[in-house]
Every structure is written in C-alpha cells, then in structure tokens.
Tab-separated table of C-alpha atoms in Angstrom:
chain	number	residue	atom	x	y	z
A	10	UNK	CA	0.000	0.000	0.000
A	11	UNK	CA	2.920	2.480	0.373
A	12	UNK	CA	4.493	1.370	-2.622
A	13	UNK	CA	0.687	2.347	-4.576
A	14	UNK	CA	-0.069	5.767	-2.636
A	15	UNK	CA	3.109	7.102	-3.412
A	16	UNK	CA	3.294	5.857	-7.318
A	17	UNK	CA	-0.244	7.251	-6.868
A	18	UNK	CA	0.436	10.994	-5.929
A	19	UNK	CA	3.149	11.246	-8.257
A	20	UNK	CA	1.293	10.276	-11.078
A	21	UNK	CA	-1.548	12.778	-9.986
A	22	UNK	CA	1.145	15.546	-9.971
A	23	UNK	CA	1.406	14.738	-13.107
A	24	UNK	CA	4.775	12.466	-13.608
A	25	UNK	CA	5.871	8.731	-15.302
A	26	UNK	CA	6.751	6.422	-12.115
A	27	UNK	CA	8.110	3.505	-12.112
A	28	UNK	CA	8.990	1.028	-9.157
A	29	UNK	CA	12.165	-0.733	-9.340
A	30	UNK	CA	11.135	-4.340	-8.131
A	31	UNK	CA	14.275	-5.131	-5.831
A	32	UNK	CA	13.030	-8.640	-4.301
A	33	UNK	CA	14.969	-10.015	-0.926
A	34	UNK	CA	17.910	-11.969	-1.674
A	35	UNK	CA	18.150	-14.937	0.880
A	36	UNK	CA	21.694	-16.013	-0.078
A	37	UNK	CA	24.871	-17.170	1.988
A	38	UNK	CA	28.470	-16.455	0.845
A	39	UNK	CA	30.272	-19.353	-0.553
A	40	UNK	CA	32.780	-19.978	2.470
A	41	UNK	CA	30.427	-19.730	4.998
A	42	UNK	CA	28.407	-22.975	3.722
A	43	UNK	CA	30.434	-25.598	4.491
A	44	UNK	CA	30.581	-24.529	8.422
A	45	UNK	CA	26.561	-23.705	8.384
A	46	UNK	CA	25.105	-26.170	6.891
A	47	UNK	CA	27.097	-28.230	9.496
A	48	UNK	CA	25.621	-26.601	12.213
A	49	UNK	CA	22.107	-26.957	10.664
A	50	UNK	CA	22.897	-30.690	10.480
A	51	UNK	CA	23.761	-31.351	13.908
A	52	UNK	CA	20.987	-29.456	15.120
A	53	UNK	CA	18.931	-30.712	12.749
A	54	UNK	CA	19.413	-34.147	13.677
A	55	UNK	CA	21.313	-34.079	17.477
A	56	UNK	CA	19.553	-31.585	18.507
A	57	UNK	CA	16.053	-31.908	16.875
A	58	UNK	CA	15.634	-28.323	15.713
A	59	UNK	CA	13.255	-28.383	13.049
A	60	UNK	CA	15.785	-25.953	10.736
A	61	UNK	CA	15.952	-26.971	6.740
A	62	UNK	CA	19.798	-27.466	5.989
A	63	UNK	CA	19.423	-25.122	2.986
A	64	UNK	CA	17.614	-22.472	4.892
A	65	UNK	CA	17.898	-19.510	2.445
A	66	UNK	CA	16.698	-21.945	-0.576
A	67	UNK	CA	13.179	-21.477	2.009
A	68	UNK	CA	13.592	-18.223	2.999
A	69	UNK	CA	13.398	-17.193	-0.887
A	70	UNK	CA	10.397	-19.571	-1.082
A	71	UNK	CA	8.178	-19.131	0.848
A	72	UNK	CA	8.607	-15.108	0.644
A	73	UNK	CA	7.607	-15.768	-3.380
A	74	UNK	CA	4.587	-17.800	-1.841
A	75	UNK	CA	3.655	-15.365	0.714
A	76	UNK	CA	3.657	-13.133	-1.784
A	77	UNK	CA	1.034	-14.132	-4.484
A	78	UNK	CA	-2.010	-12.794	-3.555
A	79	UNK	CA	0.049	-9.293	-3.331
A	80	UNK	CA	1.923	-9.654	-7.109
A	81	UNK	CA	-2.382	-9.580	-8.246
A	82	UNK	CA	-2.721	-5.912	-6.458
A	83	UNK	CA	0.932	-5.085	-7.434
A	84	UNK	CA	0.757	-6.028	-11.474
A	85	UNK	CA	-2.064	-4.096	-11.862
A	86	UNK	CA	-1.503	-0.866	-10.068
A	87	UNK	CA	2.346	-0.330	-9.871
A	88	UNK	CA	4.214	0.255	-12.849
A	89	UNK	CA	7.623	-1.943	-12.015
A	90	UNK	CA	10.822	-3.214	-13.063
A	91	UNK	CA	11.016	-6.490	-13.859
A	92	UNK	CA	12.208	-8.293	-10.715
A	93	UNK	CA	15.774	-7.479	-9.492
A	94	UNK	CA	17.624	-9.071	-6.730
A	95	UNK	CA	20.734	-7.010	-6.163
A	96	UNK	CA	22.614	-3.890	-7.236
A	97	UNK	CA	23.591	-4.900	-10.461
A	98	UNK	CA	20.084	-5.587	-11.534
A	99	UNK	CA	19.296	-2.316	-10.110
A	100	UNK	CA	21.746	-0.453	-12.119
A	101	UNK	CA	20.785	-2.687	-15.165
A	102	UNK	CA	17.228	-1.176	-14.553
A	103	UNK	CA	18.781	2.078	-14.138
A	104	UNK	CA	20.231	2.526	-18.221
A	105	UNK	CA	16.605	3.709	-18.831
A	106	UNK	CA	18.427	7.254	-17.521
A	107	UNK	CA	15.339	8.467	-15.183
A	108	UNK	CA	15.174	11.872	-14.084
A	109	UNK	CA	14.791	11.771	-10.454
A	110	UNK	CA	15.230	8.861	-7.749
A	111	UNK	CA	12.826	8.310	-4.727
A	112	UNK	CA	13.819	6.306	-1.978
A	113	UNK	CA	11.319	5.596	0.734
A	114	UNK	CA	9.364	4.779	2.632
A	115	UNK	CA	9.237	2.588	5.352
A	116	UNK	CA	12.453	1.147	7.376
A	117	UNK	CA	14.664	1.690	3.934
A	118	UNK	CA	17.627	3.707	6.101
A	119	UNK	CA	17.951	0.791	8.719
A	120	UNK	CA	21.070	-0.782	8.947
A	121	UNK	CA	20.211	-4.420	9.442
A	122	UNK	CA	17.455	-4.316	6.718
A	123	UNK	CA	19.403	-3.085	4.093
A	124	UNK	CA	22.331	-5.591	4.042
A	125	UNK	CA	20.767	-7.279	0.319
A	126	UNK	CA	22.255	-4.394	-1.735
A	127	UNK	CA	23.658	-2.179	1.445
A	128	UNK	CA	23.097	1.052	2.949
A	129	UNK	CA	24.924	3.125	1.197
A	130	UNK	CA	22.456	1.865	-1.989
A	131	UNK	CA	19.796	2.684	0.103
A	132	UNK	CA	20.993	6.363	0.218
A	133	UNK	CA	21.398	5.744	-3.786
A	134	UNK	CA	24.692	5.939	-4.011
A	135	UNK	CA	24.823	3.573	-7.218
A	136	UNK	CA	23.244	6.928	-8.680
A	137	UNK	CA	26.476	8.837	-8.291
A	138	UNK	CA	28.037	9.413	-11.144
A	139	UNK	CA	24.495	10.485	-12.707
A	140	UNK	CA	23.249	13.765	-12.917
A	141	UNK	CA	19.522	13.197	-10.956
A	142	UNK	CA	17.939	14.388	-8.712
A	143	UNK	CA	17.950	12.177	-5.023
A	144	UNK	CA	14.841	12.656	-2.930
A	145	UNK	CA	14.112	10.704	0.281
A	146	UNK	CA	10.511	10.027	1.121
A	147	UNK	CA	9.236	9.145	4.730
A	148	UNK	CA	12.180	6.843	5.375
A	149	UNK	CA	12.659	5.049	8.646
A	150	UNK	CA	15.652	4.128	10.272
A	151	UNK	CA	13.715	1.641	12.788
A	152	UNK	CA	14.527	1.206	16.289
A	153	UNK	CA	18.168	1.139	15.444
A	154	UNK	CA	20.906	2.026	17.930
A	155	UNK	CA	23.662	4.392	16.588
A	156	UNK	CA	25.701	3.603	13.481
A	157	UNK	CA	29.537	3.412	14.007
A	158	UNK	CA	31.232	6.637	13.376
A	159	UNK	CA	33.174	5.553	10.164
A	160	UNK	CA	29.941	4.441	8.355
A	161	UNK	CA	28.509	7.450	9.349
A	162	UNK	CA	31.471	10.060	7.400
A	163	UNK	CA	31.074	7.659	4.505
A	164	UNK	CA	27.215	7.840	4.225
A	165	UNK	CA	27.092	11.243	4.745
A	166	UNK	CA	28.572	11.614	1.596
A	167	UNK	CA	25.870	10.003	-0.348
A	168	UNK	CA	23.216	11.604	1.981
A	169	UNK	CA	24.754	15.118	0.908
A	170	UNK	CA	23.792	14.494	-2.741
A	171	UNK	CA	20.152	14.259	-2.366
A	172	UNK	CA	17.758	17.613	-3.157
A	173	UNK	CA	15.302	16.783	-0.278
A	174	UNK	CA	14.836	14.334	2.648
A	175	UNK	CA	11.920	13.709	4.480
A	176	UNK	CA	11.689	11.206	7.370
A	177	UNK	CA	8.557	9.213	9.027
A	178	UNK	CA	9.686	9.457	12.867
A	179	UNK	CA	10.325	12.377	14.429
A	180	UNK	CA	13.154	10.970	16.325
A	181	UNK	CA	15.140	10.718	13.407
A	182	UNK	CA	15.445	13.959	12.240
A	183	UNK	CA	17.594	14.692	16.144
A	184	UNK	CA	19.055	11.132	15.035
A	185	UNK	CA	20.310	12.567	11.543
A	186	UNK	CA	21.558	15.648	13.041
A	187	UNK	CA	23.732	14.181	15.545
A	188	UNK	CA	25.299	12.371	12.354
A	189	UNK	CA	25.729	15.838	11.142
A	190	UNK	CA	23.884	15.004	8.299
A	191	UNK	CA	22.146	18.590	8.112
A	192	UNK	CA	22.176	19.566	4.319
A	193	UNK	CA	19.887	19.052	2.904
A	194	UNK	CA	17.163	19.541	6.034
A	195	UNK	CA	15.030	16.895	7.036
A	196	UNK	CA	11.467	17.211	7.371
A	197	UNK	CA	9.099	14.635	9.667
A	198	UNK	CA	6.070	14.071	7.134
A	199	UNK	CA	3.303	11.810	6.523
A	200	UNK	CA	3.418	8.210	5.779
A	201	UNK	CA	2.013	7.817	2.119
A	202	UNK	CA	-0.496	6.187	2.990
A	203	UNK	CA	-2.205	8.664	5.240
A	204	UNK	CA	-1.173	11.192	1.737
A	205	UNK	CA	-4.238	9.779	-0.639
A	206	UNK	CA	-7.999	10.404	0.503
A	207	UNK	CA	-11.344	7.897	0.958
A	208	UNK	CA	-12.250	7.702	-2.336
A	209	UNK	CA	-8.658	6.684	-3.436
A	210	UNK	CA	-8.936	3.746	-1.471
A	211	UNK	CA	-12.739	3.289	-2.201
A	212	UNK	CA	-12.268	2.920	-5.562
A	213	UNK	CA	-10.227	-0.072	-5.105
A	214	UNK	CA	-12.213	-1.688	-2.945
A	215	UNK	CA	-14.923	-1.522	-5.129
A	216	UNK	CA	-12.594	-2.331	-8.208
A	217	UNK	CA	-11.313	-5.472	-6.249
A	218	UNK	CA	-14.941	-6.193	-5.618
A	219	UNK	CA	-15.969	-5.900	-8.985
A	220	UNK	CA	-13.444	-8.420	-10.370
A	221	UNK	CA	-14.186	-11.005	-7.461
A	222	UNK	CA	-17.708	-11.326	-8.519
A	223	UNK	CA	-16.766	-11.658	-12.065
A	224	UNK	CA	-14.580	-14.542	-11.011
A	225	UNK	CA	-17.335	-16.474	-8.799
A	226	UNK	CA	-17.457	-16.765	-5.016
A	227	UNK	CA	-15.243	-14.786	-2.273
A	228	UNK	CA	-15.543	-14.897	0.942
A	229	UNK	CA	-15.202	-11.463	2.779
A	230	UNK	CA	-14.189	-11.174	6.410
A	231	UNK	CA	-14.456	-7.617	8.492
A	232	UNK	CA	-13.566	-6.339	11.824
C-alpha cells in the first residue's frame, strides 16, 4: 500500500513512475556454507531443531509464496521493473536514464534491513556518477541504535547528494543531526499512505470487488 499511494500521488502531480522491483535476496556467501550447513545438520538431527539445511533456498520460497495474492494488487496498479535481486540488476534497470530517484518509505535507512544491496544503496549511491535528482521520502531508520562513526562520514557523503529528505519518525530527524547530516534539512512528514484520501482507497475496494464477482465466489471477512 505504500508502494501504490506514493506511485499514486506522483502520477496525480502529473509524472511517469516507475517502481524498481528489488526482491529479498536470501543467499549465503560461498565460504560460509560448508561450516553452516554443518551446524544446521547437527541441530537438525542431534539436537532436533526443526531448521531446513538449505535455509535460504526457504527463505526465498516461501517469501515468493507469501507473496502471491500481493503480485495480483501489485501487477495491476504499480508500474515496475522487472524483478531485481541485487545492485547490479538495479543499475541494469537504471540505463533507462530516469530523471529523479525516490527512496522511501518505510524502514529503507535501517542498517540491518538493508544488508541485500547495502546502505549506502539505500541512500542511492549507485546513482552517483548520474546527474539526478535524489529525494528521500518518509524513510525510517527503525529502532536502530547508533551507526559506528566511520559508516557514518562515509554515508554522509551520499546523503549530501540528495535535493530533499523527508523522514517518518520524528526521532530521526535529532538522530540525523547528531550524524551531522544537516544539508539538505530533514522534514518529519506523513506516511504515504495517510497522503491519498477515501475515495482513493474506495475505488479499489470496489474495483477489487468488482473483479471477485466476475470470477465467482469470495468470501469477505471484516472487523
């Protein structure tokens, strides 16, 4: 849903949006197999932990099956990317030279959700050696402690480059500022959800509805 409002007031203001379709990558480095996929065995069977020996082969999985019903909603109201998985597919996507990069929103500046692609990609610094515009868009660092001070002089490179930040907790903008990360200003704003009115969200409820009864039963549960 924050991925449609915000595709949804930029197209009202008038703009071509597209979402690049970075998925999770559940993947563990080639060295490190050998020694986990021991441990997994012995507690696996020792132990009796009920842990599958190739656990990011299920990870992937079952995040593409709990996923489904949301790819329906997602193909047909989000113009996307064709599915990426790291930063090379990103910059792949990139070549179509786009005018100005959005990141946000949701916990897209914390540190231990970001390791797939990294931080510092987070704060789109695979854009720098293109002449865009950055703009940050409700992000959320989380509940995060801290970051350690030499990641912090590095980022703040890449966070210098964007034309305007916005951030979803308030806390964050004392948190930014402490980083010295003060140009440009951050603003607290509005989750994009909360940004689109009632009849935004009626229509699709009555769109969804629609389609449902073309297809045959459904089953509707409220609160």
């Amino acid at each position: 849903m924050q991925r449609y409002a915000l595709v949804k007031v930029l197209q009202n203001m008038g703009h071509d949006v597209v979402h690049i379709n970075l998925r999770r990558n559940y993947h563990l480095l080639w060295y490190r197999r050998p020694l986990s996929y021991a441990k997994r065995m012995v507690r696996k069977y020792l132990i009796g932990n009920d842990l599958p020996i190739n656990l990011e082969r299920y990870l992937s999985e079952k995040a593409e099956q709990d996923s489904r019903l949301a790819e329906i909603f997602y193909a047909r109201y989000i113009p996307h990317t064709k599915k990426v998985y790291d930063i090379a597919g990103i910059c792949e996507m990139c070549s179509w030279a786009f005018d100005v990069y959005i990141v946000g929103s949701d916990q897209v500046w914390r540190y231990d959700m970001t390791k797939s692609i990294g931080l510092n990609n987070y704060l789109l610094d695979f854009t720098k050696h293109q002449n865009v515009r950055r703009i940050a868009y409700a992000v959320s660092m989380g509940n995060q402690t801290r970051l350690p001070r030499k990641l912090v002089s590095k980022l703040g490179k890449a966070y210098s480059k964007f034309s305007a930040v916005s951030v979803r907790e308030q806390s964050v903008l004392g948190l930014l500022k402490s980083y010295g990360w003060e140009y440009p200003h951050a603003t607290w704003v509005l989750d994009p959800t909360l940004l689109l009115v009632p009849r935004d969200y009626a229509r699709l409820i009555t769109a969804g509805v629609t389609k449902a009864q073309t297809i045959g039963k459904f089953f509707l549960l409220c609160a």
